[in-house]
CSV table of C-alpha atoms and ligand atoms in Angstrom, one decimal:
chain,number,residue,atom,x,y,z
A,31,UNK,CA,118.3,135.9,5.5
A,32,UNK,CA,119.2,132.4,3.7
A,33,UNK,CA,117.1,130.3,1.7
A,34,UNK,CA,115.3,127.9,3.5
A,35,UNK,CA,116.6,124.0,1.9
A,36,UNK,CA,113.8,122.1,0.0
A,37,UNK,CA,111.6,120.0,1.9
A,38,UNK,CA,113.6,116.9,0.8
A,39,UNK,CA,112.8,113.5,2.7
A,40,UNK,CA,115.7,112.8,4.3
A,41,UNK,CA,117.6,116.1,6.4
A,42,UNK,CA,120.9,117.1,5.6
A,43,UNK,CA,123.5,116.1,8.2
A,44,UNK,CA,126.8,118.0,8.9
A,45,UNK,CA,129.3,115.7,7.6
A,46,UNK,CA,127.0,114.5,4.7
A,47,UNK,CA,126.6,118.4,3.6
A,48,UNK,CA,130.9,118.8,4.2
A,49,UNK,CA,131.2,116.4,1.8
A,50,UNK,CA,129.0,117.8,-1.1
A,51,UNK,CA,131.5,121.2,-0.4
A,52,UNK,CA,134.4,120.0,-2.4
A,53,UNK,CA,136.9,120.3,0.9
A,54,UNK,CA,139.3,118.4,2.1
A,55,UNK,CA,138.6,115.3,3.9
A,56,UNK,CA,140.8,116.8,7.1
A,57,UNK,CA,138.7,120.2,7.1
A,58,UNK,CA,135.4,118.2,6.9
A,59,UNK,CA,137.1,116.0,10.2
A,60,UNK,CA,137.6,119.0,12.0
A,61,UNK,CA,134.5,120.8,11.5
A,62,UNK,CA,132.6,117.5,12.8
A,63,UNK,CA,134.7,116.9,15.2
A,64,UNK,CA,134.0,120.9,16.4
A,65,UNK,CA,130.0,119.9,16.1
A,66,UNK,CA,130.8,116.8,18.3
A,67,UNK,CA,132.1,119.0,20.9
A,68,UNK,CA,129.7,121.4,21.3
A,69,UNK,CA,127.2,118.4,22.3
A,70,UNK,CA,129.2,118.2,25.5
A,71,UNK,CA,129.5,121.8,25.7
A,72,UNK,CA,125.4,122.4,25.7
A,73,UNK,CA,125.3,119.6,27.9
A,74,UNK,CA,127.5,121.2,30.2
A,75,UNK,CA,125.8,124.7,30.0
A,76,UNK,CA,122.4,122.8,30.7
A,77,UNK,CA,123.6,120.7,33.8
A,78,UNK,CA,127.2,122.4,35.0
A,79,UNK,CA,128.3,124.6,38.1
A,80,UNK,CA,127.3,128.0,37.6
A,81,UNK,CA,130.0,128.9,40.2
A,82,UNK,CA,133.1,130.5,40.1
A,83,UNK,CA,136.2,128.5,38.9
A,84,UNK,CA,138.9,130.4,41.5
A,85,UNK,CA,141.2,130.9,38.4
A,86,UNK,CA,141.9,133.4,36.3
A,87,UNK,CA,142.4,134.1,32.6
A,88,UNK,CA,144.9,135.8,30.7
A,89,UNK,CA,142.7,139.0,30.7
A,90,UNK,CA,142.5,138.6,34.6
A,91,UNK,CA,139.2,137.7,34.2
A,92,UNK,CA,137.5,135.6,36.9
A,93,UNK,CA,136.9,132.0,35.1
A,94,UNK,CA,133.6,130.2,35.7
A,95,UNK,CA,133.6,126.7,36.5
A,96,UNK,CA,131.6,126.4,32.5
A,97,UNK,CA,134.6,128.9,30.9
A,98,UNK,CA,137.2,125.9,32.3
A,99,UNK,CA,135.1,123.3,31.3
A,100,UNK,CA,134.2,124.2,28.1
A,101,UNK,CA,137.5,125.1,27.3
A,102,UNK,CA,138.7,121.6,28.4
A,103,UNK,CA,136.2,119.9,26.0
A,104,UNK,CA,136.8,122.1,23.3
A,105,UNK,CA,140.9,121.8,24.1
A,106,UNK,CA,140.5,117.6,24.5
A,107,UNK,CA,138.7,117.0,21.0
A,108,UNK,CA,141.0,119.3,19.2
A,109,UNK,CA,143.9,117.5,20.4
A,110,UNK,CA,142.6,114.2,19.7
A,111,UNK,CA,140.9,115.0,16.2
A,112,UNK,CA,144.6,113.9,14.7
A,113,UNK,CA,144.1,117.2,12.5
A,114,UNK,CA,145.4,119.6,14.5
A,115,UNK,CA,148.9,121.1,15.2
A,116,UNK,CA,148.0,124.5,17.5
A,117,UNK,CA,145.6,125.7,19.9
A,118,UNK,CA,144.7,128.6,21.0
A,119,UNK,CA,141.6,129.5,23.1
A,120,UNK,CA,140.5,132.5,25.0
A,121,UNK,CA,140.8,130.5,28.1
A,122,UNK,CA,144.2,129.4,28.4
A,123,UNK,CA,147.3,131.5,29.1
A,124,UNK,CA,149.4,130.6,26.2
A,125,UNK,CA,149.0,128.5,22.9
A,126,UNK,CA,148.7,125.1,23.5
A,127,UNK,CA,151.0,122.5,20.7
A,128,UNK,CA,149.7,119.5,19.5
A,129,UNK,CA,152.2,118.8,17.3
A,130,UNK,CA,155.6,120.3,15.4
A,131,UNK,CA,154.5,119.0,12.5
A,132,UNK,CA,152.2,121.7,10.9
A,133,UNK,CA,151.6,119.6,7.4
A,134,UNK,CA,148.4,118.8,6.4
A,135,UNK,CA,147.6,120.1,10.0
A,136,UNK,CA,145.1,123.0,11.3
A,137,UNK,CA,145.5,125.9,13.7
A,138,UNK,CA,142.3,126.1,16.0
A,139,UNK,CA,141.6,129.7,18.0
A,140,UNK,CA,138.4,129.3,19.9
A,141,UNK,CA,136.4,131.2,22.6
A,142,UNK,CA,135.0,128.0,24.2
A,143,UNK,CA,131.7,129.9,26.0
A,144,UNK,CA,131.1,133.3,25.1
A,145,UNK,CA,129.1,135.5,27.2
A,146,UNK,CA,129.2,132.5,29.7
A,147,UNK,CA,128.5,135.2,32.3
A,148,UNK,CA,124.9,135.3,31.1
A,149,UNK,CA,124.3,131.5,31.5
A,150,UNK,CA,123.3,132.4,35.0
A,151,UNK,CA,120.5,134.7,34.2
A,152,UNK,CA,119.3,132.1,31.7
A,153,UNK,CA,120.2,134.3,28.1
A,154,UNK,CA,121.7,132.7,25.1
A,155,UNK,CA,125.4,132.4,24.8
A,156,UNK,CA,128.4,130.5,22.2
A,157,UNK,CA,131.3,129.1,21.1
A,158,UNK,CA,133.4,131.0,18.6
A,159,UNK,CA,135.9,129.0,16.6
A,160,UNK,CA,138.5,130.4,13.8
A,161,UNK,CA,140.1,127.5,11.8
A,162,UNK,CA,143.9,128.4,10.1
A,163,UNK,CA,146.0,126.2,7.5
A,164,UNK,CA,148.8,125.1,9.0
A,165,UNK,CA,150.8,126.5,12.4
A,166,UNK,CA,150.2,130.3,12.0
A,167,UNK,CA,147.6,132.2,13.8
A,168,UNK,CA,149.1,135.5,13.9
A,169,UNK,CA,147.9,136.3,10.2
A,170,UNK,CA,145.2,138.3,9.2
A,171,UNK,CA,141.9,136.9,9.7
A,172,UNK,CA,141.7,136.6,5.9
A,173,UNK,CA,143.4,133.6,5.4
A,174,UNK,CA,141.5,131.7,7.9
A,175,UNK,CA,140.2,128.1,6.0
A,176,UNK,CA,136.6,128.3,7.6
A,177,UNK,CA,135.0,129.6,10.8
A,178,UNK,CA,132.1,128.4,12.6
A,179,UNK,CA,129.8,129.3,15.7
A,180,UNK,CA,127.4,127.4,17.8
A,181,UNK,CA,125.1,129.5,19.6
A,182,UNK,CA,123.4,127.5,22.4
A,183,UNK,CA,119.5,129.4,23.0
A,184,UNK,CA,116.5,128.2,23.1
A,185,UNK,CA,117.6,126.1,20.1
A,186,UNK,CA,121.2,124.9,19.6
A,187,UNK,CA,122.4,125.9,16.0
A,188,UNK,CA,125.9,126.2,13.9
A,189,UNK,CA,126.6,128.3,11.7
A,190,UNK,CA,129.8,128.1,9.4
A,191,UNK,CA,131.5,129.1,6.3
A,192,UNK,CA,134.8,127.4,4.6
A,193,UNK,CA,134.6,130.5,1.9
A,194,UNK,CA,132.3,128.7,-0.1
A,195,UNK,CA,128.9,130.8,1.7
A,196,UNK,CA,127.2,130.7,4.8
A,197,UNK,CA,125.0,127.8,6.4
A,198,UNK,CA,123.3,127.5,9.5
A,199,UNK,CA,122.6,123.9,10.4
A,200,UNK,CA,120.1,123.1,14.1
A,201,UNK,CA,120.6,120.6,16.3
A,202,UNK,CA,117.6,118.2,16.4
A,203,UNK,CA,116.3,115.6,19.0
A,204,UNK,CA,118.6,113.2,18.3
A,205,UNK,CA,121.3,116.2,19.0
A,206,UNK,CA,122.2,115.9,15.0
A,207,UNK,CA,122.8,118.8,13.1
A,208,UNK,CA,120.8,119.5,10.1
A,209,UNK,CA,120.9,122.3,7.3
A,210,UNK,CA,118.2,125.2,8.0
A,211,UNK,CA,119.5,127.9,6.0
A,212,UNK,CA,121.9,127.8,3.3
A,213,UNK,CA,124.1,130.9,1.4
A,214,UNK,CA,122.6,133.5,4.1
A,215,UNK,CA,123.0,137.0,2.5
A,216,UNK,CA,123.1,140.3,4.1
A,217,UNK,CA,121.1,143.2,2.9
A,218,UNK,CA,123.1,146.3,1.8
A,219,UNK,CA,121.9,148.3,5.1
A,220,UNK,CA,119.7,147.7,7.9
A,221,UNK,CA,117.3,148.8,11.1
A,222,UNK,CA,118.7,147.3,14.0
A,223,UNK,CA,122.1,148.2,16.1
A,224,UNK,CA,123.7,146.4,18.9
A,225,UNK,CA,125.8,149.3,20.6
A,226,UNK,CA,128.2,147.0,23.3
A,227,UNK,CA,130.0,149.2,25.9
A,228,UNK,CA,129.3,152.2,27.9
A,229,UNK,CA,127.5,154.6,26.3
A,230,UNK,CA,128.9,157.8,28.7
A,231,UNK,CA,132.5,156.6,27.7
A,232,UNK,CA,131.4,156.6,23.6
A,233,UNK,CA,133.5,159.4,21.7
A,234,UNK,CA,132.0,162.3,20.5
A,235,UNK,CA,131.8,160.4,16.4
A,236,UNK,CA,130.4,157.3,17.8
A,237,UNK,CA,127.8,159.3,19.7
A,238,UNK,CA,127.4,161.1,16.4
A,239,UNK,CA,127.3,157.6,14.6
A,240,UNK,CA,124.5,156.1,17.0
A,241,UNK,CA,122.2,159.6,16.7
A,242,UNK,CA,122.7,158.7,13.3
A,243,UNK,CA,121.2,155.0,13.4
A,244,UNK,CA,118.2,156.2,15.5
A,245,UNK,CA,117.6,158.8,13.2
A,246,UNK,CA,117.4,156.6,10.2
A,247,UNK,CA,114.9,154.3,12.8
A,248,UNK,CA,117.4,151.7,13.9
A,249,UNK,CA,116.0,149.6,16.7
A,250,UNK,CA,118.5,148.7,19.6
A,251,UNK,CA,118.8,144.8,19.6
A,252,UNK,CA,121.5,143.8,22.6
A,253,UNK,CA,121.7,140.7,24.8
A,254,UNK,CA,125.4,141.0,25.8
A,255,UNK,CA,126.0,137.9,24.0
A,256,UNK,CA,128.4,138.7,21.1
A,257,UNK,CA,127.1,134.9,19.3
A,258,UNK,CA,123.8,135.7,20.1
A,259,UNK,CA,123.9,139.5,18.8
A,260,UNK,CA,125.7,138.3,15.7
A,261,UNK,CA,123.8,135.6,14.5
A,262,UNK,CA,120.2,137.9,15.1
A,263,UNK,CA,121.8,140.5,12.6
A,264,UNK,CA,123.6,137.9,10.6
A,265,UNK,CA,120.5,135.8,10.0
A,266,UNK,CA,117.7,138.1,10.0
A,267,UNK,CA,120.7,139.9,7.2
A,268,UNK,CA,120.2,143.5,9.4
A,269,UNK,CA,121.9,145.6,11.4
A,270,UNK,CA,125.2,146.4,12.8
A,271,UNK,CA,127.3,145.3,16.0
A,272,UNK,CA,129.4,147.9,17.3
A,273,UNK,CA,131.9,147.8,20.6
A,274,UNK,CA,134.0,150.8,19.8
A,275,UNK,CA,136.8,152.2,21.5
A,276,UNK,CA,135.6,153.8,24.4
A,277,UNK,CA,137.0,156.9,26.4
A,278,UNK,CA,138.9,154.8,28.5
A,279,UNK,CA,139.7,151.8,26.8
A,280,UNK,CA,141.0,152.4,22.8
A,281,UNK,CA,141.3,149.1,21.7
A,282,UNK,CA,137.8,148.5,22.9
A,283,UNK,CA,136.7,144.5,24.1
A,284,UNK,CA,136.6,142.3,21.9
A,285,UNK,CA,139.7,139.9,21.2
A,286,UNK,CA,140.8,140.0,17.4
A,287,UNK,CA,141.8,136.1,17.4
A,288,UNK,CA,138.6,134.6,19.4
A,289,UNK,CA,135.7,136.9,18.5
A,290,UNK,CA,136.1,139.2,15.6
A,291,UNK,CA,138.4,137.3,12.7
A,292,UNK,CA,135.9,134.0,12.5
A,293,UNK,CA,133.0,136.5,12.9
A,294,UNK,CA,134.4,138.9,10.4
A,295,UNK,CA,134.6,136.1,8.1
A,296,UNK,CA,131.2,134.9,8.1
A,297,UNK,CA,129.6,137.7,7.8
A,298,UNK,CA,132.0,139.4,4.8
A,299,UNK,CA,131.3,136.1,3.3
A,300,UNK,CA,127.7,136.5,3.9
A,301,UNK,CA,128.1,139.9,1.9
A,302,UNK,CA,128.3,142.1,5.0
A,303,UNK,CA,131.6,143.9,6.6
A,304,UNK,CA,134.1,144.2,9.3
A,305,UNK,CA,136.1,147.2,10.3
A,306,UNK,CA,138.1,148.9,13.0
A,307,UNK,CA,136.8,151.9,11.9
A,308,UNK,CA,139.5,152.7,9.7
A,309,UNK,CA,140.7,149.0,8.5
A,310,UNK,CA,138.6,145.7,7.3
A,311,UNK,CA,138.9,143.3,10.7
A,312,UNK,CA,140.0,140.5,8.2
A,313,UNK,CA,143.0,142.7,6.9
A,314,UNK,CA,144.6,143.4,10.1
A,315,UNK,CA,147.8,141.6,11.4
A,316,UNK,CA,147.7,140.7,14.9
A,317,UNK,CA,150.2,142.0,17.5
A,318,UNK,CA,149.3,138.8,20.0
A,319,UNK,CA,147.0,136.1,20.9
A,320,UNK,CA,145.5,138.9,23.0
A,321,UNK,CA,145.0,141.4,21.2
A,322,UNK,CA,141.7,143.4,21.6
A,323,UNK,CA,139.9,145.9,18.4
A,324,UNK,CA,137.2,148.2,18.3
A,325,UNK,CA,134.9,146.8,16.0
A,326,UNK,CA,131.7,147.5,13.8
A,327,UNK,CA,130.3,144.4,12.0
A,328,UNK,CA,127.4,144.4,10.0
A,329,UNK,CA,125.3,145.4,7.0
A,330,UNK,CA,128.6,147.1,4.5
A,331,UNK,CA,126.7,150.4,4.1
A,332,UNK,CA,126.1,150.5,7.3
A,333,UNK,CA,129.5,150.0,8.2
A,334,UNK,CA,130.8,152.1,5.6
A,335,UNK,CA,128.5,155.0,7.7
A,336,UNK,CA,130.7,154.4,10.5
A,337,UNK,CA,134.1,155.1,8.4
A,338,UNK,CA,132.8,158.1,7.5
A,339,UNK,CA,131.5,159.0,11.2
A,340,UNK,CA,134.8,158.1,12.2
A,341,UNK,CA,136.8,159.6,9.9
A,342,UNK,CA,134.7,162.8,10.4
A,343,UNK,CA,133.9,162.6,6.6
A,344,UNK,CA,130.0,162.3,7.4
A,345,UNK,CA,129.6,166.4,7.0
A,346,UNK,CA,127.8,166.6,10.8
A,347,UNK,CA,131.1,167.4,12.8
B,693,AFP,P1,131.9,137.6,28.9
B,693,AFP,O1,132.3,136.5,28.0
B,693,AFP,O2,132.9,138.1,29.9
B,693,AFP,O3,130.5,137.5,29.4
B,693,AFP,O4,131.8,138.9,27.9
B,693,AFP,C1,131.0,138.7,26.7
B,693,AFP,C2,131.5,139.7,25.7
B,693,AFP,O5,132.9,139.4,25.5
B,693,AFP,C3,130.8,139.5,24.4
B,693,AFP,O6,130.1,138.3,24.3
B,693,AFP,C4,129.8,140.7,24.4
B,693,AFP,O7,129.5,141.2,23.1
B,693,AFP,C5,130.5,141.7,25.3
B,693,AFP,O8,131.4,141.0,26.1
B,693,AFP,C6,129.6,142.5,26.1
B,693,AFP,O9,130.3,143.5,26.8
B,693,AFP,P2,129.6,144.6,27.6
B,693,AFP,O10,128.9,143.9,28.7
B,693,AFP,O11,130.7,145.5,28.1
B,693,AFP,O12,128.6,145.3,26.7
């Protein structure tokens, strides 16, 4: 949920809203030079090579032609925006320098096309960036300086947060972004779930957790698009995400650096939460770019439920 601006005459622009948020004049740059970017990402998504790239990442991951160019659009602006000193992106093997010089300089990780597999069956998919002070990415997510996603669907929208609240800007016909939601809020608990990984590989607790949800009459919202899943229970201020560590794979999916810190941010400063299952997302200190977490993002009571489930403290074991 997020109030709705006033219908005032002229509509709020990106850089023109930065400005009024009492940051600094680099971290309004970068954020608009992030914005910029994703123009020529949608484009790309709308008109580009659904094929396959014949490259690899550092997952071992097949690469799509749109994984490689996204990444090279997202990789080309950072490095030009004059603000920033490291990159790191979901695509590329190892961290990519800009610069030695860290001062006054930002650290960009960034999944440049997430759930790109799904652009060829036509579903809505994103770009996931996490913005650090200085040359350091392998802090805890906490002391990121802002975080933002673009999720390109059947309309292109952002969605940020430099700690000051949430705000969901669209992109209009001129491709401009303007503010449609401002200081989204999450409700204390909610009706939807979006339960990623296979369900005959969930541990007994998590297959205790999800009876749990569809008990209380959760409704099972999942695309396969992490930007698109977040930003339903993110905006609609319901639900929870949940790819947990599965039978076979204890860490779970998701990558710590790419997908869950800048989406862990938003939504705990929406008023929701983050969690391993025994640790806040935000408070954990990564081992590598690559690390992966099993993660459970959401309404805080909700996610608070799945401590408990977890920690066998939810008196059903
Ligand atoms: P791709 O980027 O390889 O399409 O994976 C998308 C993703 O990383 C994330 O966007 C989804 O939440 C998750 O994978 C879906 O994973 P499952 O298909 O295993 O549920």
């Amino acid at each position: 949920m997020g109030k709705e601006p006033g219908t005032t005459k002229f509509q709020v622009d990106f850089r023109r809203h930065l400005r009024d948020q009492n940051i600094s004049g680099n971290l309004v740059h970068l954020l608009c030079e992030i914005a910029e970017a994703s123009k020529y990402v949608i484009n790309a998504v709308r008109t580009g090579d659904l094929g396959v790239a014949g490259t690899s990442n550092l997952y071992g991951e097949e690469q799509l032609a749109l994984d490689v160019l996204s990444d090279r659009i997202m990789r080309k602006r950072l490095m030009h925006s004059g603000v920033v000193c490291n990159i790191a992106s979901e695509e590329m093997d190892e961290i990519f320098q800009v610069t030695s010089n860290p001062q006054g300089m930002f650290s960009v990780a960034y999944d440049p096309l997430d759930g790109s597999s799904l652009v060829d069956v036509n579903l809505a998919v994103g770009t996931i960036v996490g913005i650090y002070q200085g040359a350091d990415m392998l802090q805890p997510g906490r002391r990121m300086v802002g975080a933002v996603y673009i999720l390109y669907g059947p309309r292109v929208s952002l969605v940020y947060s430099v700690g000051k609240g949430v705000y969901e800007f669209t992109m209009n016909q001129l491709m401009e972004f303007t503010l449609t939601r401002e200081d989204i809020r999450m409700k204390p608990s909610g009706n939807i779930y979006a339960p990623g990984g296979l369900r005959k590989k969930y541990t007994p607790e998590n297959e205790r957790y999800l009876r749990y949800l569809e008990d209380k009459g959760a409704k099972l919202r999942y695309s396969g698009g992490f930007v698109p899943d977040i930003n339903q229970i993110l905006l609609k201020g319901n639900g929870i995400f949940l790819y947990p560590a599965l039978t076979d794979t204890p860490q779970g999916k998701l990558r710590l650096l790419f997908e869950l810190n800048p989406m862990a941010y938003l939504v705990e400063q929406a008023g929701g939460a983050a969690t391993d299952g025994t640790t806040p997302i935000l408070d954990l200190t990564p081992g590598g770019y690559d690390q992966r977490s099993p993660v459970y993002i959401g309404c805080r009571d909700d996610v608070e439920k799945a401590r408990e489930f977890l920690n066998g403290n939810d008196g059903t074991a």
